[in-house]
Every structure is written in C-alpha cells, then in structure tokens.
mmCIF file of C-alpha atoms and ligand atoms in Angstrom:
data_model
loop_
_atom_site.group_PDB
_atom_site.id
_atom_site.type_symbol
_atom_site.label_atom_id
_atom_site.label_comp_id
_atom_site.label_asym_id
_atom_site.label_seq_id
_atom_site.Cartn_x
_atom_site.Cartn_y
_atom_site.Cartn_z
ATOM 1 C CA MET A 64 -28.551 -13.980 6.678
ATOM 2 C CA THR A 65 -30.532 -11.130 8.132
ATOM 3 C CA LEU A 66 -28.857 -8.681 10.227
ATOM 4 C CA THR A 67 -31.219 -6.986 13.260
ATOM 5 C CA LEU A 68 -31.647 -3.631 13.377
ATOM 6 C CA GLU A 69 -29.487 -4.740 16.787
ATOM 7 C CA ASP A 70 -26.705 -6.418 14.986
ATOM 8 C CA ARG A 71 -26.347 -3.524 11.913
ATOM 9 C CA LEU A 72 -25.658 -1.101 14.737
ATOM 10 C CA HIS A 73 -23.708 -3.257 16.468
ATOM 11 C CA GLU A 74 -21.506 -3.402 13.204
ATOM 12 C CA LEU A 75 -21.714 0.652 12.624
ATOM 13 C CA GLU A 76 -20.371 0.563 16.257
ATOM 14 C CA LEU A 77 -22.835 1.984 17.684
ATOM 15 C CA LEU A 78 -23.855 -0.323 20.041
ATOM 16 C CA PRO A 79 -23.825 -0.927 23.003
ATOM 17 C CA ALA A 80 -25.154 2.180 23.720
ATOM 18 C CA TRP A 81 -25.275 3.782 27.373
ATOM 19 C CA LYS A 82 -29.229 2.791 28.455
ATOM 20 C CA PRO A 83 -30.927 5.138 31.155
ATOM 21 C CA ARG A 84 -31.616 2.590 34.292
ATOM 22 C CA GLN A 85 -35.482 2.211 34.560
ATOM 23 C CA ARG A 86 -36.030 3.617 37.989
ATOM 24 C CA THR A 87 -38.402 0.709 40.107
ATOM 25 C CA SER A 88 -41.537 2.535 41.849
ATOM 26 C CA GLY A 89 -41.004 3.252 45.018
ATOM 27 C CA THR A 90 -36.817 3.695 44.835
ATOM 28 C CA ALA A 91 -35.771 7.110 44.971
ATOM 29 C CA PRO A 92 -34.500 8.784 42.449
ATOM 30 C CA SER A 93 -29.834 8.625 41.517
ATOM 31 C CA PRO A 94 -28.588 11.600 42.959
ATOM 32 C CA ALA A 95 -27.265 13.884 40.633
ATOM 33 C CA ILE A 96 -23.848 13.443 38.059
ATOM 34 C CA ASP A 97 -22.231 15.473 36.250
ATOM 35 C CA ILE A 98 -21.645 14.574 33.248
ATOM 36 C CA THR A 99 -19.911 17.355 31.785
ATOM 37 C CA ALA A 100 -17.408 15.776 29.713
ATOM 38 C CA SER A 101 -13.319 17.773 30.588
ATOM 39 C CA ALA A 102 -11.832 19.095 27.118
ATOM 40 C CA GLU A 103 -9.658 16.132 27.219
ATOM 41 C CA GLN A 104 -12.225 13.353 27.412
ATOM 42 C CA ILE A 105 -13.646 14.944 24.509
ATOM 43 C CA SER A 106 -10.354 14.807 22.652
ATOM 44 C CA GLN A 107 -9.888 11.229 23.332
ATOM 45 C CA LEU A 108 -13.119 10.200 21.619
ATOM 46 C CA PRO A 109 -12.885 8.638 18.089
ATOM 47 C CA SER A 110 -14.440 10.652 15.401
ATOM 48 C CA ILE A 111 -17.562 10.269 14.103
ATOM 49 C CA GLN A 112 -16.988 8.570 10.225
ATOM 50 C CA PRO A 113 -19.308 11.514 7.987
ATOM 51 C CA THR A 114 -21.279 8.742 6.208
ATOM 52 C CA ALA A 115 -22.628 5.609 6.919
ATOM 53 C CA GLN A 116 -22.421 4.547 3.099
ATOM 54 C CA PRO A 117 -20.251 2.080 2.025
ATOM 55 C CA ILE A 118 -17.324 3.284 0.720
ATOM 56 C CA ALA A 119 -17.768 1.625 -2.269
ATOM 57 C CA SER A 120 -20.122 4.380 -3.437
ATOM 58 C CA LEU A 121 -18.325 7.082 -2.091
ATOM 59 C CA ASP A 122 -17.392 10.227 -4.541
ATOM 60 C CA TRP A 123 -13.278 11.092 -4.626
ATOM 61 C CA GLN A 124 -13.907 13.989 -1.834
ATOM 62 C CA THR A 125 -15.837 12.138 0.603
ATOM 63 C CA LEU A 126 -13.659 9.095 0.493
ATOM 64 C CA GLN A 127 -10.732 11.845 1.598
ATOM 65 C CA GLN A 128 -12.777 13.058 4.303
ATOM 66 C CA VAL A 129 -13.701 9.203 5.355
ATOM 67 C CA VAL A 130 -9.675 8.489 5.153
ATOM 68 C CA SER A 131 -9.047 11.466 7.218
ATOM 69 C CA ASN A 132 -10.947 10.852 9.783
ATOM 70 C CA CYS A 133 -10.393 7.171 10.189
ATOM 71 C CA GLN A 134 -10.130 4.592 13.240
ATOM 72 C CA ALA A 135 -10.407 1.576 11.669
ATOM 73 C CA CYS A 136 -7.747 0.516 13.144
ATOM 74 C CA ALA A 137 -4.629 0.704 15.496
ATOM 75 C CA LEU A 138 -2.550 3.082 13.217
ATOM 76 C CA ALA A 139 -5.118 6.070 14.021
ATOM 77 C CA LYS A 140 -3.685 6.311 17.350
ATOM 78 C CA THR A 141 -0.283 6.644 16.230
ATOM 79 C CA ARG A 142 -0.177 8.949 13.264
ATOM 80 C CA THR A 143 0.347 12.345 12.648
ATOM 81 C CA GLN A 144 -2.385 12.170 9.797
ATOM 82 C CA THR A 145 -3.609 10.341 6.953
ATOM 83 C CA VAL A 146 -1.746 9.705 3.642
ATOM 84 C CA PHE A 147 -4.553 9.791 1.044
ATOM 85 C CA GLY A 148 -1.966 10.068 -1.895
ATOM 86 C CA VAL A 149 -1.223 12.749 -4.756
ATOM 87 C CA GLY A 150 -1.818 13.408 -8.083
ATOM 88 C CA ASP A 151 -3.509 13.457 -10.945
ATOM 89 C CA THR A 152 -7.294 12.027 -9.974
ATOM 90 C CA ASP A 153 -7.749 11.132 -14.038
ATOM 91 C CA ALA A 154 -3.996 9.302 -14.569
ATOM 92 C CA ASP A 155 -3.540 6.920 -16.933
ATOM 93 C CA TRP A 156 -0.372 6.069 -14.417
ATOM 94 C CA LEU A 157 -1.151 4.450 -10.664
ATOM 95 C CA PHE A 158 1.970 3.533 -8.333
ATOM 96 C CA VAL A 159 0.842 2.156 -5.523
ATOM 97 C CA GLY A 160 3.587 2.027 -2.440
ATOM 98 C CA GLU A 161 3.406 -0.135 0.932
ATOM 99 C CA ALA A 162 2.680 3.023 3.694
ATOM 100 C CA PRO A 163 3.235 6.527 5.062
ATOM 101 C CA GLY A 164 7.230 6.955 6.308
ATOM 102 C CA ALA A 165 8.075 9.244 9.401
ATOM 103 C CA GLU A 166 8.541 11.869 6.507
ATOM 104 C CA GLU A 167 4.972 11.256 4.997
ATOM 105 C CA ASP A 168 3.273 11.017 8.244
ATOM 106 C CA LYS A 169 4.594 14.375 8.874
ATOM 107 C CA ARG A 170 3.885 15.755 5.387
ATOM 108 C CA GLY A 171 1.045 14.072 4.527
ATOM 109 C CA GLU A 172 2.320 13.380 0.988
ATOM 110 C CA PRO A 173 3.800 9.824 -0.379
ATOM 111 C CA PHE A 174 7.075 9.735 -1.664
ATOM 112 C CA VAL A 175 8.576 12.537 0.092
ATOM 113 C CA GLY A 176 11.341 11.153 1.186
ATOM 114 C CA ALA A 177 14.762 9.614 0.256
ATOM 115 C CA ALA A 178 13.124 6.953 -1.299
ATOM 116 C CA GLY A 179 10.548 9.398 -2.739
ATOM 117 C CA GLN A 180 13.276 11.493 -4.524
ATOM 118 C CA LEU A 181 14.400 7.893 -6.453
ATOM 119 C CA LEU A 182 11.071 7.646 -7.293
ATOM 120 C CA ASP A 183 10.189 10.622 -8.853
ATOM 121 C CA ASN A 184 14.119 10.323 -10.895
ATOM 122 C CA MET A 185 12.548 6.258 -12.376
ATOM 123 C CA LEU A 186 8.820 8.212 -13.413
ATOM 124 C CA ALA A 187 11.694 10.736 -15.517
ATOM 125 C CA ALA A 188 13.745 8.051 -16.857
ATOM 126 C CA ILE A 189 10.029 6.733 -18.670
ATOM 127 C CA ARG A 190 9.326 11.052 -19.118
ATOM 128 C CA LEU A 191 6.931 11.375 -16.189
ATOM 129 C CA ARG A 192 6.211 13.994 -13.442
ATOM 130 C CA ARG A 193 4.231 13.605 -10.384
ATOM 131 C CA GLY A 194 1.608 14.948 -10.314
ATOM 132 C CA GLU A 195 1.494 15.293 -14.225
ATOM 133 C CA ASN A 196 -1.096 12.100 -15.499
ATOM 134 C CA VAL A 197 0.856 9.954 -12.823
ATOM 135 C CA TYR A 198 -1.328 9.239 -9.602
ATOM 136 C CA ILE A 199 0.751 7.719 -6.378
ATOM 137 C CA ALA A 200 -0.793 5.927 -3.288
ATOM 138 C CA ASN A 201 0.121 3.456 -0.415
ATOM 139 C CA VAL A 202 -2.009 0.267 0.305
ATOM 140 C CA LEU A 203 -1.902 1.837 3.934
ATOM 141 C CA LYS A 204 -3.223 5.321 4.692
ATOM 142 C CA CYS A 205 -1.591 5.813 7.754
ATOM 143 C CA ARG A 206 2.450 5.254 9.370
ATOM 144 C CA PRO A 207 3.203 1.681 10.610
ATOM 145 C CA PRO A 208 4.940 2.790 13.957
ATOM 146 C CA GLU A 209 8.913 2.493 13.179
ATOM 147 C CA ASN A 210 8.359 1.536 9.565
ATOM 148 C CA ARG A 211 7.668 -1.575 10.611
ATOM 149 C CA ASP A 212 5.954 -4.246 8.347
ATOM 150 C CA PRO A 213 1.786 -3.473 7.841
ATOM 151 C CA GLN A 214 0.049 -6.407 9.675
ATOM 152 C CA GLY A 215 -2.334 -8.326 8.169
ATOM 153 C CA GLU A 216 -4.985 -6.874 9.480
ATOM 154 C CA GLU A 217 -4.537 -3.397 9.200
ATOM 155 C CA VAL A 218 -3.940 -4.237 5.422
ATOM 156 C CA LYS A 219 -7.803 -5.332 5.131
ATOM 157 C CA LYS A 220 -8.861 -2.642 7.060
ATOM 158 C CA CYS A 221 -7.245 -0.035 4.748
ATOM 159 C CA ASP A 222 -7.759 -2.060 0.840
ATOM 160 C CA PRO A 223 -11.299 -1.021 0.645
ATOM 161 C CA TYR A 224 -9.681 2.716 0.280
ATOM 162 C CA LEU A 225 -7.164 2.000 -2.276
ATOM 163 C CA LYS A 226 -10.246 -0.245 -3.602
ATOM 164 C CA ARG A 227 -11.998 2.659 -4.259
ATOM 165 C CA GLN A 228 -9.335 5.129 -5.306
ATOM 166 C CA VAL A 229 -8.466 2.893 -8.128
ATOM 167 C CA GLU A 230 -12.562 2.433 -9.537
ATOM 168 C CA LEU A 231 -12.508 6.863 -9.139
ATOM 169 C CA ILE A 232 -9.200 7.191 -11.241
ATOM 170 C CA ARG A 233 -9.061 3.691 -13.520
ATOM 171 C CA PRO A 234 -5.822 4.367 -14.253
ATOM 172 C CA LYS A 235 -4.434 2.223 -17.227
ATOM 173 C CA LEU A 236 -1.783 0.740 -15.505
ATOM 174 C CA ILE A 237 -0.508 0.105 -12.451
ATOM 175 C CA VAL A 238 2.842 0.273 -10.730
ATOM 176 C CA ALA A 239 3.774 -2.169 -7.944
ATOM 177 C CA LEU A 240 6.156 -0.545 -6.013
ATOM 178 C CA GLY A 241 7.652 -3.832 -3.949
ATOM 179 C CA LYS A 242 6.623 -7.036 -2.301
ATOM 180 C CA PHE A 243 4.065 -5.691 0.304
ATOM 181 C CA ALA A 244 2.208 -3.784 -2.170
ATOM 182 C CA ALA A 245 2.224 -6.357 -4.843
ATOM 183 C CA GLN A 246 1.424 -9.356 -3.040
ATOM 184 C CA SER A 247 -1.408 -7.141 -1.413
ATOM 185 C CA LEU A 248 -2.475 -5.895 -4.464
ATOM 186 C CA LEU A 249 -2.353 -9.310 -6.059
ATOM 187 C CA GLY A 250 -3.545 -10.961 -3.273
ATOM 188 C CA SER A 251 -0.278 -14.085 -3.686
ATOM 189 C CA GLU A 252 2.428 -14.266 -1.511
ATOM 190 C CA GLU A 253 4.670 -14.750 -4.963
ATOM 191 C CA THR A 254 8.012 -13.288 -4.615
ATOM 192 C CA ILE A 255 9.093 -10.356 -6.085
ATOM 193 C CA ALA A 256 11.406 -11.814 -8.280
ATOM 194 C CA SER A 257 8.565 -14.692 -9.869
ATOM 195 C CA MET A 258 6.164 -11.741 -10.402
ATOM 196 C CA ARG A 259 8.400 -9.237 -11.977
ATOM 197 C CA GLY A 260 8.213 -9.398 -16.213
ATOM 198 C CA LYS A 261 4.821 -10.211 -15.656
ATOM 199 C CA LEU A 262 1.367 -8.322 -16.639
ATOM 200 C CA HIS A 263 -0.724 -8.927 -13.591
ATOM 201 C CA ASP A 264 -4.710 -8.214 -13.109
ATOM 202 C CA TYR A 265 -6.409 -5.656 -10.406
ATOM 203 C CA ASN A 266 -9.604 -6.029 -10.880
ATOM 204 C CA GLY A 267 -9.659 -5.332 -14.578
ATOM 205 C CA VAL A 268 -6.699 -2.909 -13.914
ATOM 206 C CA PRO A 269 -2.973 -4.512 -15.769
ATOM 207 C CA VAL A 270 -0.356 -4.227 -12.955
ATOM 208 C CA ILE A 271 3.184 -4.084 -13.402
ATOM 209 C CA VAL A 272 5.373 -5.171 -10.842
ATOM 210 C CA THR A 273 8.242 -3.738 -9.874
ATOM 211 C CA TYR A 274 11.089 -3.251 -6.837
ATOM 212 C CA HIS A 275 10.819 -0.421 -3.944
ATOM 213 C CA PRO A 276 12.745 2.637 -4.715
ATOM 214 C CA ALA A 277 13.348 2.100 -0.462
ATOM 215 C CA PHE A 278 15.026 -1.384 -1.779
ATOM 216 C CA LEU A 279 16.932 0.234 -4.650
ATOM 217 C CA LEU A 280 18.446 2.667 -2.454
ATOM 218 C CA ARG A 281 19.776 -0.314 -0.599
ATOM 219 C CA SER A 282 20.779 -2.122 -3.812
ATOM 220 C CA LEU A 283 22.127 -0.892 -6.344
ATOM 221 C CA ASN A 284 22.583 -4.065 -8.114
ATOM 222 C CA GLU A 285 18.741 -4.154 -8.902
ATOM 223 C CA LYS A 286 18.601 -1.076 -10.108
ATOM 224 C CA ALA A 287 19.096 -2.025 -13.723
ATOM 225 C CA LYS A 288 16.096 -4.738 -13.205
ATOM 226 C CA ALA A 289 14.237 -2.047 -12.175
ATOM 227 C CA TRP A 290 14.906 0.383 -15.353
ATOM 228 C CA GLU A 291 14.153 -2.857 -17.420
ATOM 229 C CA ASP A 292 10.451 -3.149 -15.367
ATOM 230 C CA LEU A 293 10.347 0.566 -16.405
ATOM 231 C CA CYS A 294 10.777 0.383 -19.885
ATOM 232 C CA PHE A 295 8.352 -3.157 -19.726
ATOM 233 C CA ALA A 296 5.981 -0.799 -18.198
ATOM 234 C CA ARG A 297 6.040 2.017 -20.690
ATOM 235 C CA ALA A 298 5.798 -0.195 -23.655
ATOM 236 C CA THR A 299 2.710 -1.665 -21.932
ATOM 237 C CA MET A 300 1.042 1.515 -21.609
ATOM 238 C CA SER A 301 1.908 2.420 -25.306
ATOM 239 C CA SER A 302 -0.128 -0.630 -26.365
ATOM 240 C CA LEU A 303 -2.886 0.209 -23.677
ATOM 241 C CA MET A 304 -3.443 3.837 -25.732
ATOM 242 C CA PRO A 305 -5.486 3.912 -28.857
HETATM 243 N N1 URA B 18 7.777 4.100 1.134
HETATM 244 C C1 URA B 18 6.441 3.840 0.917
HETATM 245 O O1 URA B 18 5.617 2.911 0.557
HETATM 246 N N2 URA B 18 5.942 4.928 1.099
HETATM 247 C C2 URA B 18 5.551 5.603 0.747
HETATM 248 O O2 URA B 18 4.588 6.909 0.944
HETATM 249 C C3 URA B 18 6.752 6.179 1.502
HETATM 250 C C4 URA B 18 7.801 5.449 1.242
#
C-alpha cells in the first residue's frame, strides 16, 4: 500500500492542521483576533516527540527521552512520570513486571514498593543484585490509575518500547514476573501454572515465567514454587554461559 503525504501526516498526527481560509476578493479582512495562548493552554498541549524515527531504530538515550514524552495512550494524562526501567543496560538478566504502581509512579523507578523489596530478596536468593548484571523493566511505562489491570490498547502502544529495550540490552535471559508480563511477552493466554517450568522465547531471547512478587506477598504458599522457578532460571543461565 502506498501512503500519500497526507496519509503520512495523519499517521504522525500532524493533520488535520489549521489552514488560513482563503479570502475571496472583495470581502473585508476578518477583525484581528488574539492568538496568544495562555500559559495554561500551552501546558495542556501534547508534548512533541523529539524524533520521528521509528522506535525500533532508537538508541538508548533517545528511547528514554521518547518514552518520557510519550502521549500515545490515556495513561499519559494520569501519570506523575514515566517509569522506564532501572539497572545495568548491559545485563545478562532482564526482569519484566507489569506496570508501575503508586510508589513507582512517584519515584520513577520500577519495583520500589513492598513488591520491590520482595523482588530484591528474590534476586539475592540467586546471588543477584538490582543494578548489577540485572535490568528491571515493566510492560507498561505508566501507572494505570488505581492500579487497575493494563488495557489491550495501552499494551499495544507500549510494546515497542520494551521490544527496543530488549534489543538494546540483549539479555541472555528474561524472567517474566506474573501472568500479565508473561502473557504480554509471549503473546499467550495460557495460565501462569502452565507457563512455569518451561523455556519460552521472546524474539530469540529465552524467557522463564514466575509469579509476580505482589502475588507472592498475598500467597505465601506459592513462594516455594517461585523458588523452583528461580533455581530453574539460575541453571538455565549457567547453561547459556560460554
Ligand atoms: N509491580 C510491577 O509490575 N511493576 C512495578 O514496577 C511495581 C509493581
């Protein structure tokens, strides 16, 4: 399909644009109007993406900048800030959660609330530390209000960001934390029970699925299973090492 220039401008949300009306000869010029925008009006304007490059070609810094200005879905209106991710951008391990919660939205870092504390303990159990050969990100970069479940459209808009993060980090292994992250990464509707204990694939990177730390805080009985998953992840990583 060939896109016309107008189609392309629509895609970039640069159309429809305001155009001056042609004055027909003989008509009087319109009275002057005040076109000065107030500070409030300016603050309500969507911020302009710093680049029109495809997300798949962005470098880390530009990607971070594009995410922080993202207006692609309605979550932009309710977030305090975007939560891009944290850690070693050259890490072998990538842990992926669902979406920022209230504390993450406030601090701009993933997994800093109670679930984050447990995630840090889970990392320590397999001799890992946040920021050291580990990167932590979420499927969604913005907090869904009232911590509701992410919606399909939000995931669709945010997906390319995580995909690019994975391409740039090039982790050896991804650990999907919880049903939502697992289903989004793997494009699957399977239950977490059926996804655990297997090696999956995300664009060529092996993926292991375990429970979300927030779920484990409520379901202490499942901690033993999460421990099995982490041992499986550790063994898989050892087998991937040269
Ligand atoms: N839960 C998530 O999935 N991600 C966070 O960053 C915090 C809580």
